[in-house]
Coordinates of C-alpha atoms and ligand atoms in Angstrom, one line a residue:
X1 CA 19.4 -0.6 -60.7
X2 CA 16.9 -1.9 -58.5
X3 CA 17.9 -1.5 -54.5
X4 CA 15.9 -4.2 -53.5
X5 CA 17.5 -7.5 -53.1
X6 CA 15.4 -10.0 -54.9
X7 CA 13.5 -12.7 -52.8
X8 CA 16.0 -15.1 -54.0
X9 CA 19.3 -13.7 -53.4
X10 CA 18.2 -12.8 -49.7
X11 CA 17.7 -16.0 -48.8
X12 CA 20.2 -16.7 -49.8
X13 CA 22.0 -14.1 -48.4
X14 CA 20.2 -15.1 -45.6
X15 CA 20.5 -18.7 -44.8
X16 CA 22.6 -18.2 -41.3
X17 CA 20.1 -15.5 -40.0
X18 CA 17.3 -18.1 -40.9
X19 CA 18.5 -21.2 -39.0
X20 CA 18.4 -19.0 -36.1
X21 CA 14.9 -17.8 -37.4
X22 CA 13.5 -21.4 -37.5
X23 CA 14.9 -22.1 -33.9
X24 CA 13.4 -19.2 -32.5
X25 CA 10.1 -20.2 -34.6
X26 CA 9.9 -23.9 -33.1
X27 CA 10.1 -22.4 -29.9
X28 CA 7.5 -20.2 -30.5
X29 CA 4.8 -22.4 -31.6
X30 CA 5.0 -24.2 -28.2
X31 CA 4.0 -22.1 -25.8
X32 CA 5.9 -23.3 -23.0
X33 CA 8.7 -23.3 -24.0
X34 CA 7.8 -19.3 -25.2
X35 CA 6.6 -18.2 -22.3
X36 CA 10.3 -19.4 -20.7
X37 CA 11.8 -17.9 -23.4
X38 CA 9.6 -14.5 -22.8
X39 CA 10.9 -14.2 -19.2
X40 CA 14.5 -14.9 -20.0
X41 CA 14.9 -12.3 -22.8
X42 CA 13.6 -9.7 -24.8
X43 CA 10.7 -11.4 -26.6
X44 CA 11.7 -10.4 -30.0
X45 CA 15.7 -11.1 -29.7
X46 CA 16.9 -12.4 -33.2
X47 CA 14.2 -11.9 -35.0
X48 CA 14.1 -10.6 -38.0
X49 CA 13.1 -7.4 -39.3
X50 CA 12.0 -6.2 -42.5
X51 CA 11.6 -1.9 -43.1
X52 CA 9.6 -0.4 -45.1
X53 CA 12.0 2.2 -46.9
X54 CA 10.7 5.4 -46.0
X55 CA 11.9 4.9 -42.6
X56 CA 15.6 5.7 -42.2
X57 CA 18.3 3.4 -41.8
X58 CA 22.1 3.9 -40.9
X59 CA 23.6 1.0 -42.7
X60 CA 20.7 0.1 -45.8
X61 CA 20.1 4.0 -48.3
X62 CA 16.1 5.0 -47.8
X63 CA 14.7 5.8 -51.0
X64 CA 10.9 5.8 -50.5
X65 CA 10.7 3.9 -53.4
X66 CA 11.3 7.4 -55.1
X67 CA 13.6 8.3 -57.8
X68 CA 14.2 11.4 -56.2
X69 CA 15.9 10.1 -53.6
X70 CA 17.7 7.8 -54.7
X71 CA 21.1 7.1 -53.5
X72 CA 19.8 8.8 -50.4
X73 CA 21.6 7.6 -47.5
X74 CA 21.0 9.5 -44.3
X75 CA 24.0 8.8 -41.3
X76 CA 21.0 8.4 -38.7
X77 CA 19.1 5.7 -37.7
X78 CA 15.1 6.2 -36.9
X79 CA 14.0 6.0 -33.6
X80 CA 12.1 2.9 -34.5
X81 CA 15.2 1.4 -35.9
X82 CA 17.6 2.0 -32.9
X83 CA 15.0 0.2 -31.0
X84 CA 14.4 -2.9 -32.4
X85 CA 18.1 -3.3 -32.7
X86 CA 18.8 -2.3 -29.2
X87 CA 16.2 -5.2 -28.5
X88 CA 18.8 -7.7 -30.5
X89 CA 16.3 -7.9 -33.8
X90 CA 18.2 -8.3 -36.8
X91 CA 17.3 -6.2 -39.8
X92 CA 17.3 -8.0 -42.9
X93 CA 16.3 -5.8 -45.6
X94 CA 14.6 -2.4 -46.7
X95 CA 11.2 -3.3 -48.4
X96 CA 9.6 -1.8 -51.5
X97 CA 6.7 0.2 -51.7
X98 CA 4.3 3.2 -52.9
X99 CA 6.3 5.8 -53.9
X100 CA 5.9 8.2 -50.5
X101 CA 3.3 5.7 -49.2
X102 CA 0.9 7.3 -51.4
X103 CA -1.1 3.8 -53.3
X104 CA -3.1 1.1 -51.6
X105 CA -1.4 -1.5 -53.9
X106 CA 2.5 -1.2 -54.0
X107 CA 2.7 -0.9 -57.7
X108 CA 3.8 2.9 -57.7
X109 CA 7.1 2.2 -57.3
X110 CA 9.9 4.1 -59.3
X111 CA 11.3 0.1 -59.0
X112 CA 8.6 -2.1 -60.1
X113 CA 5.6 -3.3 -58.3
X114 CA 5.5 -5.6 -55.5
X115 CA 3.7 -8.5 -57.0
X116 CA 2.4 -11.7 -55.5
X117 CA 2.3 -15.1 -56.3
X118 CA 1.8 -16.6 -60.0
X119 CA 5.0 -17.0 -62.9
X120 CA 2.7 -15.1 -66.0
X121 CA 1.4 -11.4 -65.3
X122 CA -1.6 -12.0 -65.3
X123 CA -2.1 -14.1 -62.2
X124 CA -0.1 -11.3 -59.8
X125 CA -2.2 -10.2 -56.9
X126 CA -2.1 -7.4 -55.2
X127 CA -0.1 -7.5 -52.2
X128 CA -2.2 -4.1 -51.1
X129 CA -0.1 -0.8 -49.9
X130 CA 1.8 0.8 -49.2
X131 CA 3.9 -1.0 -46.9
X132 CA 3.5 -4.2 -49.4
X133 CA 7.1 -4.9 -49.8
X134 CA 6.6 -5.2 -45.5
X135 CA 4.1 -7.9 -46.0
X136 CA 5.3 -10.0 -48.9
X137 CA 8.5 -10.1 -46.7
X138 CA 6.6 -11.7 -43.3
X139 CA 4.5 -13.4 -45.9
X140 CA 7.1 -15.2 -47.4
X141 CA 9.2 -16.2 -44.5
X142 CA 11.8 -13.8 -45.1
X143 CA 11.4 -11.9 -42.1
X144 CA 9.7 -12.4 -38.5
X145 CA 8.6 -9.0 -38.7
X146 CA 7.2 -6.3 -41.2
X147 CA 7.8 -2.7 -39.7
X148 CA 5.2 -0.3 -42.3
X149 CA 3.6 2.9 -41.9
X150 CA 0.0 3.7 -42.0
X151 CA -1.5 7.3 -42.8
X152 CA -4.4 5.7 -44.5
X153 CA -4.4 2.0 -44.3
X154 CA -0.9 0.9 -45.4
X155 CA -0.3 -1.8 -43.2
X156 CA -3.9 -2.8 -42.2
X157 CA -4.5 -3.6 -45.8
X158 CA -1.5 -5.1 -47.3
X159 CA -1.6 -7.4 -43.9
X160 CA -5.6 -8.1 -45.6
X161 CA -4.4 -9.4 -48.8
X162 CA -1.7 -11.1 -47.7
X163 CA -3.9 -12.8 -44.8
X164 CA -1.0 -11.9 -42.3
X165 CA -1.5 -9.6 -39.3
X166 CA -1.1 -6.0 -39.5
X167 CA -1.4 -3.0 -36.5
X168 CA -1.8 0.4 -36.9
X169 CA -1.4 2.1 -33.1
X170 CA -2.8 5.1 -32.2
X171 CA -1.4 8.3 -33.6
X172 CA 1.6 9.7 -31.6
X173 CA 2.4 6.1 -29.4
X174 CA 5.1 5.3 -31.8
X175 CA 7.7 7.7 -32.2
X176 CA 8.2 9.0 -36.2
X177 CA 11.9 10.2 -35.8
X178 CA 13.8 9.3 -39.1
X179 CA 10.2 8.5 -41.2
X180 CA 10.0 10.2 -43.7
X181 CA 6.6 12.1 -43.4
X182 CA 3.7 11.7 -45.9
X183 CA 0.6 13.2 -44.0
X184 CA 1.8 14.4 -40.7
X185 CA -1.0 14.4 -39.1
X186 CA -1.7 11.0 -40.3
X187 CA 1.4 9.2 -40.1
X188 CA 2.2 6.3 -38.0
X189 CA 4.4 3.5 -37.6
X190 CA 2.9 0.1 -37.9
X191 CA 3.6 -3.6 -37.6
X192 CA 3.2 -6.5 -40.0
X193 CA 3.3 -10.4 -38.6
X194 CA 2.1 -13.9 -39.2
X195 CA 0.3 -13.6 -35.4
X196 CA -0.9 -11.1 -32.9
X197 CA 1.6 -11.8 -30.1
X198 CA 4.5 -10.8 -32.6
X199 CA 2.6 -7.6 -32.9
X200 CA 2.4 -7.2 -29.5
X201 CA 5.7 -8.3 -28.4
X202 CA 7.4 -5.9 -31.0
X203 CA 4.8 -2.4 -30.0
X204 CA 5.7 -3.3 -26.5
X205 CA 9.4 -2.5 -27.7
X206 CA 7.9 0.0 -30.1
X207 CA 6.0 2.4 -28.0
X208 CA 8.2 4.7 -26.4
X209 CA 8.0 8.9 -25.5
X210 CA 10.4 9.9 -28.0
X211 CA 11.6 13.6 -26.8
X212 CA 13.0 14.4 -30.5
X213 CA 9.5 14.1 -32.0
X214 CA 7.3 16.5 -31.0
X215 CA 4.4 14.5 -32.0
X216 CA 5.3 11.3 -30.1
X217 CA 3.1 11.0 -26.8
X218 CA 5.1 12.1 -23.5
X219 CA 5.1 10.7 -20.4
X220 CA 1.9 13.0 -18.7
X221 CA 0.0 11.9 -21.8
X222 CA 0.7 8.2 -21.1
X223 CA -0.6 8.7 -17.7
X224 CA -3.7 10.4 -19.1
X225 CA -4.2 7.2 -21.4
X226 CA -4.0 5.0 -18.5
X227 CA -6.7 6.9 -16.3
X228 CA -9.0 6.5 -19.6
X229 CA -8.6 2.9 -19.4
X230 CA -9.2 3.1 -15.6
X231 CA -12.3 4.5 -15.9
X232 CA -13.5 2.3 -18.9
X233 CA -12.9 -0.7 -16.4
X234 CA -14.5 0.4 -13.8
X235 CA -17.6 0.8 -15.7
X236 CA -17.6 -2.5 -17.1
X237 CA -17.2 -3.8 -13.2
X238 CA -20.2 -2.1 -12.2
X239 CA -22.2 -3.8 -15.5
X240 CA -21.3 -6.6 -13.8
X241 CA -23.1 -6.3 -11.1
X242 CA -26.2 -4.2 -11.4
X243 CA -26.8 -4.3 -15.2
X244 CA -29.2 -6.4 -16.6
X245 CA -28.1 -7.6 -20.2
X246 CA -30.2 -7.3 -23.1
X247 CA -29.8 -10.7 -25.3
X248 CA -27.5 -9.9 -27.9
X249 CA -29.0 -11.8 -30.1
X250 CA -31.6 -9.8 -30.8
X251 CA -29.0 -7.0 -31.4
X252 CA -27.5 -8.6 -33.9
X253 CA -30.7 -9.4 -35.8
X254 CA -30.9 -5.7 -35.8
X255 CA -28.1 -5.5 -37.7
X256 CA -30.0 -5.4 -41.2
X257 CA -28.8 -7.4 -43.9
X258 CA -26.3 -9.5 -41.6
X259 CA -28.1 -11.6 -39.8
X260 CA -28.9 -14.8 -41.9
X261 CA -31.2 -17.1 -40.9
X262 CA -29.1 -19.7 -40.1
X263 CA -27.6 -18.0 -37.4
X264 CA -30.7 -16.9 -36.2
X265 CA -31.6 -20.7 -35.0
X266 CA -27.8 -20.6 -33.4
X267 CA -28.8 -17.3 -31.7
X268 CA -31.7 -18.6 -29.6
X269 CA -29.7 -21.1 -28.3
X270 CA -27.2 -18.1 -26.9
X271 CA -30.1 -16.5 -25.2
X272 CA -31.0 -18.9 -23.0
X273 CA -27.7 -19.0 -22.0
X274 CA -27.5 -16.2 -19.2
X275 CA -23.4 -16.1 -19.3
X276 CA -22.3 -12.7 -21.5
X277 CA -19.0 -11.7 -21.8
X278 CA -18.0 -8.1 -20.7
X279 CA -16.9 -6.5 -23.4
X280 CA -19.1 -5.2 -26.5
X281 CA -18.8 -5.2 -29.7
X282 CA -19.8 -2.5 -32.0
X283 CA -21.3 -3.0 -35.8
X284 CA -21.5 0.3 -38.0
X285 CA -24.4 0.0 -40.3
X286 CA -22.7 2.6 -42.2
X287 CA -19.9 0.4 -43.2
X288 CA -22.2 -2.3 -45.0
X289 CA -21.6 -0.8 -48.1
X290 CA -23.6 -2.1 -51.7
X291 CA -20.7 -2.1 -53.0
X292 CA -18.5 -4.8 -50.9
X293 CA -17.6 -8.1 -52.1
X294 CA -19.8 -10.8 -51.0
X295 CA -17.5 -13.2 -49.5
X296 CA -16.1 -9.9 -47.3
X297 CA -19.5 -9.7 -46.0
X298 CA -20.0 -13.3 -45.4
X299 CA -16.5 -13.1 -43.5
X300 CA -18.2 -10.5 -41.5
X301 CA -20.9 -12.3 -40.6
X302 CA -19.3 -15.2 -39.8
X303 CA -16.6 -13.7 -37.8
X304 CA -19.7 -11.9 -35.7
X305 CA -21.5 -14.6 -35.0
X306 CA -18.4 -16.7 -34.2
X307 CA -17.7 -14.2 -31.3
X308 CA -21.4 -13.8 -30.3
X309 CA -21.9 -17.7 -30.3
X310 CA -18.4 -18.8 -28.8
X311 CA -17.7 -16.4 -26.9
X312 CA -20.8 -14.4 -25.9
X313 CA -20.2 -11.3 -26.8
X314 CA -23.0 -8.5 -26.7
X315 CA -22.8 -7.1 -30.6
X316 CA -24.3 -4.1 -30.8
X317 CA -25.2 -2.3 -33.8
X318 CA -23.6 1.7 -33.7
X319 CA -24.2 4.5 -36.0
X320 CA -21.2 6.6 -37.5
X321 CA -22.6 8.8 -40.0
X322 CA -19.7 11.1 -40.6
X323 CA -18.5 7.6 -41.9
X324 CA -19.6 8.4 -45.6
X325 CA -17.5 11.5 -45.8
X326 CA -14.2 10.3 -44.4
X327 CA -12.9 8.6 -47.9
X328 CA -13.2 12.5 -49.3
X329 CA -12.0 14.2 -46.6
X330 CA -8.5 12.0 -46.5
X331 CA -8.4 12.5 -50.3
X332 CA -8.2 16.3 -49.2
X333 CA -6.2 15.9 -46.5
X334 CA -3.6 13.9 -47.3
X335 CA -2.8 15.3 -50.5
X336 CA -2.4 18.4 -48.9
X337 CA 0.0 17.7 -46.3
X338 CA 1.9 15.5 -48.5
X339 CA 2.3 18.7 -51.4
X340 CA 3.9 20.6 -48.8
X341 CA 6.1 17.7 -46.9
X342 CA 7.4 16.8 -50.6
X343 CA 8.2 20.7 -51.7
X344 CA 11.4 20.2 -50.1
X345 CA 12.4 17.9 -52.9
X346 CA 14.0 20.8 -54.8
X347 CA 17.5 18.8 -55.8
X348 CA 19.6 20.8 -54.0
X349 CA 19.1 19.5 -50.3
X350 CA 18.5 15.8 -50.7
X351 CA 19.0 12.3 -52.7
X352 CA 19.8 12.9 -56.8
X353 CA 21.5 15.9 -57.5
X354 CA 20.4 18.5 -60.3
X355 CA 22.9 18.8 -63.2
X356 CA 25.0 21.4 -63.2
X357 CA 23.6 22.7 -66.7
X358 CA 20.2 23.1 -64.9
X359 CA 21.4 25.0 -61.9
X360 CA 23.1 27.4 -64.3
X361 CA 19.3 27.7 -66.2
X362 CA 17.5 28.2 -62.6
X363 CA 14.1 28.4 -62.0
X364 CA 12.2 26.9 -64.7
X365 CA 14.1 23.5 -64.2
X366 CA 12.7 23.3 -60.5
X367 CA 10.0 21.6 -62.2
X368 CA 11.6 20.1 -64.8
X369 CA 13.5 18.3 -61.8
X370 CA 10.5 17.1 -59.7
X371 CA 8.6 16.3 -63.1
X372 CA 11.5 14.1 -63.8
X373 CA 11.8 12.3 -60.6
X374 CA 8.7 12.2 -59.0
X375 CA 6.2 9.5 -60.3
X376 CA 2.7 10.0 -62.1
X377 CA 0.5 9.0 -58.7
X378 CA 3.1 11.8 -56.3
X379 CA 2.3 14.7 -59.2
X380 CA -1.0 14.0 -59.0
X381 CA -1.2 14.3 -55.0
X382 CA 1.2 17.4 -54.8
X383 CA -1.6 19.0 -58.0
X384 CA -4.3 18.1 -55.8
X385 CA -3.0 19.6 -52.4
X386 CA -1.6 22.4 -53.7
X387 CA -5.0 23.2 -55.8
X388 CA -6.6 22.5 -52.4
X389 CA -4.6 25.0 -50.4
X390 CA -4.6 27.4 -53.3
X391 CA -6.2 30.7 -52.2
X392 CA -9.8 30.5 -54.3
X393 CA -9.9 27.1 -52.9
X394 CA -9.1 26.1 -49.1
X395 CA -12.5 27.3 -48.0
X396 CA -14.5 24.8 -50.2
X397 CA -11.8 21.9 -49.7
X398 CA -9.1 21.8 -46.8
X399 CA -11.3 24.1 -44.4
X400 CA -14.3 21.6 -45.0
X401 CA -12.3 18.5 -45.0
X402 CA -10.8 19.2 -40.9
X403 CA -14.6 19.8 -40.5
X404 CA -15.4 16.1 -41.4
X405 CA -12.7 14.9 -39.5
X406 CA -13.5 16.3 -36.0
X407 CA -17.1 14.9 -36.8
X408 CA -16.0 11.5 -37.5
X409 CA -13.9 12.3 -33.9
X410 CA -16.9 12.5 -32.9
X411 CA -18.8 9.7 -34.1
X412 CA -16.3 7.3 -32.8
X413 CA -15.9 9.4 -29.2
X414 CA -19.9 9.1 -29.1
X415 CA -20.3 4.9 -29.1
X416 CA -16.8 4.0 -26.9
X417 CA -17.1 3.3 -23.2
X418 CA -13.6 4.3 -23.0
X419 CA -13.5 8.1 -23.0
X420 CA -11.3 9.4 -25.2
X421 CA -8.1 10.5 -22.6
X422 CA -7.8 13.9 -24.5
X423 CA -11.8 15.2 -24.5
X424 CA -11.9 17.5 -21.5
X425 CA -15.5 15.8 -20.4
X426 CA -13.7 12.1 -19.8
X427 CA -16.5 9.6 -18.5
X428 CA -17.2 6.1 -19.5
X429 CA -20.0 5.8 -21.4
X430 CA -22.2 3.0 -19.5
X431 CA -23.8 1.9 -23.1
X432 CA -20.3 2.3 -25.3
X433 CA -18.5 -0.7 -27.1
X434 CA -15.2 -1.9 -26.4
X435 CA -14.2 -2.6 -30.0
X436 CA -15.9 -2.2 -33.7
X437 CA -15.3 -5.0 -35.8
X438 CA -15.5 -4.0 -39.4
X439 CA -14.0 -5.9 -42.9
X440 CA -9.9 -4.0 -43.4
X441 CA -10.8 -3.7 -47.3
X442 CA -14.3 -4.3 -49.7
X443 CA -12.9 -6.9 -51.2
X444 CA -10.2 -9.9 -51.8
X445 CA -6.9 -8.9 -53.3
X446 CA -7.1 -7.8 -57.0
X447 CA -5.5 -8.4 -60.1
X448 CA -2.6 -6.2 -60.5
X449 CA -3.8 -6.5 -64.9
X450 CA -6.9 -5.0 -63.7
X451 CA -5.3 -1.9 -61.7
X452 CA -4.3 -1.2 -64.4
X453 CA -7.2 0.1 -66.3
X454 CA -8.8 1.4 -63.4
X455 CA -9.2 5.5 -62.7
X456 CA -7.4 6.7 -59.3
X457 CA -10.4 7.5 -57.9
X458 CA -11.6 4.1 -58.5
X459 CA -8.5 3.1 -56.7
X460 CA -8.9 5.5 -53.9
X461 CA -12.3 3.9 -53.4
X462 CA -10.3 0.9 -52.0
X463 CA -9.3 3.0 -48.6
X464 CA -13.0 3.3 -47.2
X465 CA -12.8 0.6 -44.2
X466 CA -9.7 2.0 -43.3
X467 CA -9.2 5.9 -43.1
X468 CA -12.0 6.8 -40.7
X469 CA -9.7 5.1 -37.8
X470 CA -6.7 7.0 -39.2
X471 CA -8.7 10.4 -39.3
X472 CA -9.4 9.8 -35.7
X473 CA -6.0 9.0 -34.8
X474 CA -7.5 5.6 -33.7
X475 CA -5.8 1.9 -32.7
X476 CA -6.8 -0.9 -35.5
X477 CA -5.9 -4.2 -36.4
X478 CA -6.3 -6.5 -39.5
X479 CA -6.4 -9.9 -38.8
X480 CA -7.5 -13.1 -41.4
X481 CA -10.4 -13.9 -41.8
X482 CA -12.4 -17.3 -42.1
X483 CA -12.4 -18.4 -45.3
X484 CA -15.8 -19.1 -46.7
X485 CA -16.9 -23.1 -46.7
X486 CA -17.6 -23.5 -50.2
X487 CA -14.2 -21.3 -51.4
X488 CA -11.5 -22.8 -49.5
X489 CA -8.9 -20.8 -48.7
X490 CA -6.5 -19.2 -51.1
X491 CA -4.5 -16.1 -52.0
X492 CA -7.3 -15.0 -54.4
X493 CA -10.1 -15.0 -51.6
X494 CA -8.0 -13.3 -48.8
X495 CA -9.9 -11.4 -46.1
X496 CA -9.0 -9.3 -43.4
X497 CA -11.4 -8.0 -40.9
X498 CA -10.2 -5.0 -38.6
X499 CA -10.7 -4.5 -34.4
X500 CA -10.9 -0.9 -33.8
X501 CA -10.6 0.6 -30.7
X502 CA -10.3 4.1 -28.6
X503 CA -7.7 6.2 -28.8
X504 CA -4.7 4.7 -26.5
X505 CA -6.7 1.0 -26.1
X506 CA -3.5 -0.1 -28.4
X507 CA -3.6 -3.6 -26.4
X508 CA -6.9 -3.9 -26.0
X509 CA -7.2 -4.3 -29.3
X510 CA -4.1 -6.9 -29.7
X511 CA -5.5 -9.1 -27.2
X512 CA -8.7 -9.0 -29.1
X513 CA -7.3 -9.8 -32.1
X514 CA -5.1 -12.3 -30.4
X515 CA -7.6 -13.8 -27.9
X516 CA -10.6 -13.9 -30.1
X517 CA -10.2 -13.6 -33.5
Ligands
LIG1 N1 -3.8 4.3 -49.9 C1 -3.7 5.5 -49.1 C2 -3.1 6.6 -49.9 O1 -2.7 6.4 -51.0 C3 -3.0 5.2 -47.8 C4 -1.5 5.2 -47.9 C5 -0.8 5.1 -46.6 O2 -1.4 4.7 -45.6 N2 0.5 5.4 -46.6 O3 -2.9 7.7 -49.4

């Protein structure tokens, strides 16, 4: 049967844990009383806590949405896990998603899709993926928080269709003990809520060295994370004083195709005024793709010129060329990691058992095993990594893909005024951006119907705005966008844009997003 508890019966299931929800929630939306409540306590104490279920749980089985694992129930709790409940969060459920992570729309799921909204088929959205079980879960007032993971956009995107807040931190702050890998060198741990400070509140808990995961920042890295931010601010102290600002106005009307004229009457008012705020804000051209939706771009737009008229930021438009090549090289990547992590799956060592009548026949029923347990979208990856890897191959694929992604690296090292702390030449760069504001996903959430018909590669297509920051290990945040005057807003026209920043600028980014946006 199906593991996950439906919407209704948790809340029913649920109604004590609630009441103490909606205290806690009254006392968070006035701030005073919050801010007592802050210093008294652990911020996050009783909230609740959805997981996604490829992150291990003592009490709850972890599945990964996989028939292969099912019935899997491992005696350890992740490291994430023991830390939200050591922080007195309550966790109220496993969540649904991709099988292995590996969809952008929840729907490959050996239990179903993850649908949202409408009674008839034909009107469920998508509630985007993989962590979308996370989302519908915060989205629906079943949970204060979503915990996800994000290897290429998992959280930032189902946190876009669902118009809910969604972080992915920098690769290695959070530590991945007890998740169950996808793309190791992708893989983080991320966090779905209805606002910024939640997000903040629960990575402050979140963001820990973790000595059993190799991969998990240590203390001397910290440290080098912090002298990045040091020099970053001193920089932007010395702009203060001895750099002349060039109107960003003018920037912006640089940014072709984005700049309407409308806003370009609101802009000269900005440039007689002389007050800019520090920080910049970087636009790639690269990402104003033909193909995005055109209420995404108008979000953009608006959500630029909101920040350059309100609160005077300088927006400056930045070049990332390797942009166009990172979609590919995750496609490569990922796969390829994810066809070995999943070769483990042989039925002997974990979840569903083999029968007895197919150890006896051996080999051949390996495969008959995995066929019969893994789902259509996980054979497809494990083909495509394994062809990748093969021998006659790698050169052509793997090899060129790590190429791309040391250029995209690059691209993002080049335009930051924060150096990146692990680059061995580490100065500010006096003419970098703070943050790049781009749109989370090309368009609003789609009919699930329409998935349906659609080619993977289509579907991959989906991931552009959000794997170049995952390929370069880098903090971003989805947050809601404006809606657009003349389509007020609704499920169907959800928009998310994204704040990415430099490696280790994890709250800089939050406070944007919670500041500003
Ligand atoms: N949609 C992407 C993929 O299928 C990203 C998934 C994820 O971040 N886990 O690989």
């Amino acid at each position: 049967g199906n593991p996950y508890i439906s919407l209704h019966d948790q809340i029913r299931l649920q109604d004590a844990v609630f009441k103490q929800a909606a205290r806690l929630d009254s006392l968070h939306k006035s701030t005073k009383a919050w801010r007592n409540f802050y210093r008294l306590k652990s911020a996050n104490h009783g909230f609740t806590v959805a997981v996604k279920d490829n992150i291990v749980t003592a009490t709850l089985p972890t599945t990964c949405a996989s028939r292969i694992l099912k019935g899997f129930c491992p005696p350890e709790n992740a490291t994430v896990t023991k830390l939200l409940e050591k922080a007195g969060m309550v966790l109220v459920a496993k969540t649904n998603m991709d099988e292995f992570g590996m969809g952008s729309h929840s729907t490959h799921s050996a239990y179903g899709p993850v649908v949202n909204g409408g009674s008839v088929k034909r009107d469920h959205l998508s509630v985007g993926g993989s962590s979308g079980g996370s989302a519908l879960a915060v989205a629906k007032d079943l949970a204060h928080i979503g915990i996800g993971t994000d290897t290429g956009g998992s959280v930032r995107l189902p946190a876009a269709y669902m118009s809910l807040v969604g972080f992915k931190p920098s690769y290695g702050m959070i530590s991945r003990t007890g998740v169950i890998p996808y793309a190791n060198s992708l893989d983080t741990v991320g966090i779905l809520a209805k606002s910024a400070i939640d997000v903040r509140l629960t990575f402050d808990l979140l963001q820990r060295s973790d000595f059993s995961d190799p991969t998990c920042l240590g203390l001397s890295s910290r440290e080098r994370v912090r002298a990045a931010k040091h020099k970053r601010r001193r920089v932007v102290l010395a702009s203060k004083l001895f750099v002349t600002r060039v109107p960003s106005s003018r920037r912006l009307l640089e940014v072709q195709g984005l700049a309407s004229a409308a806003s370009r009457r609101r802009n000269l008012a900005v440039t007689t005024s002389q007050k800019y705020h520090t920080r910049r804000i970087g636009v790639p051209l690269e990402y104003n793709i033909d193909e995005m939706h055109p209420l995404v771009r108008w979000a953009w737009t608006a959500t630029l010129s909101h920040l350059q008229n309100v609160y005077k930021f300088e927006i400056v438009p930045i070049s990332l060329p390797s942009t166009k090549h990172a979609l590919s090289a995750y496609y490569v990547l990922a796969p390829a990691e994810a066809s070995s992590n999943l070769a483990k799956y042989d039925g002997v060592r974990y979840g569903r058992k083999r029968t007895a009548s197919a150890d006896a026949d051996g080999g051949p029923l390996y495969s008959a095993y995995r066929y019969d347990n893994f789902g259509p979208e996980v054979r497809r990856r494990i083909l495509l990594g394994t062809y990748t890897l093969s021998a006659g191959a790698i050169d052509n694929y793997f090899i060129q893909a790590q190429k791309v992604r040391r250029l995209v690296q690059q691209d993002f090292d080049a335009v930051f005024r924060m150096p990146n702390p692990f680059r061995d030449n580490t100065e500010a760069n006096i003419h970098g951006v703070d943050v790049i504001i781009v749109p989370t996903a090309p368009s609003p959430p789609p009919y699930i119907e329409s998935l349906k018909s659609s080619r993977p590669v289509e579907r991959y297509m989906n991931d552009v705005f959000t794997v170049p920051a995952s390929l370069a290990g880098l903090p971003a945040i989805s947050v809601p966008a404006p809606a657009h005057p003349d389509h007020p807003w609704n499920p169907e026209v959800a928009v998310g844009m994204q704040v990415i920043g430099q490696y280790g600028d994890d709250f800089g980014v939050i406070y944007f997003a919670q500041n500003f946006l």
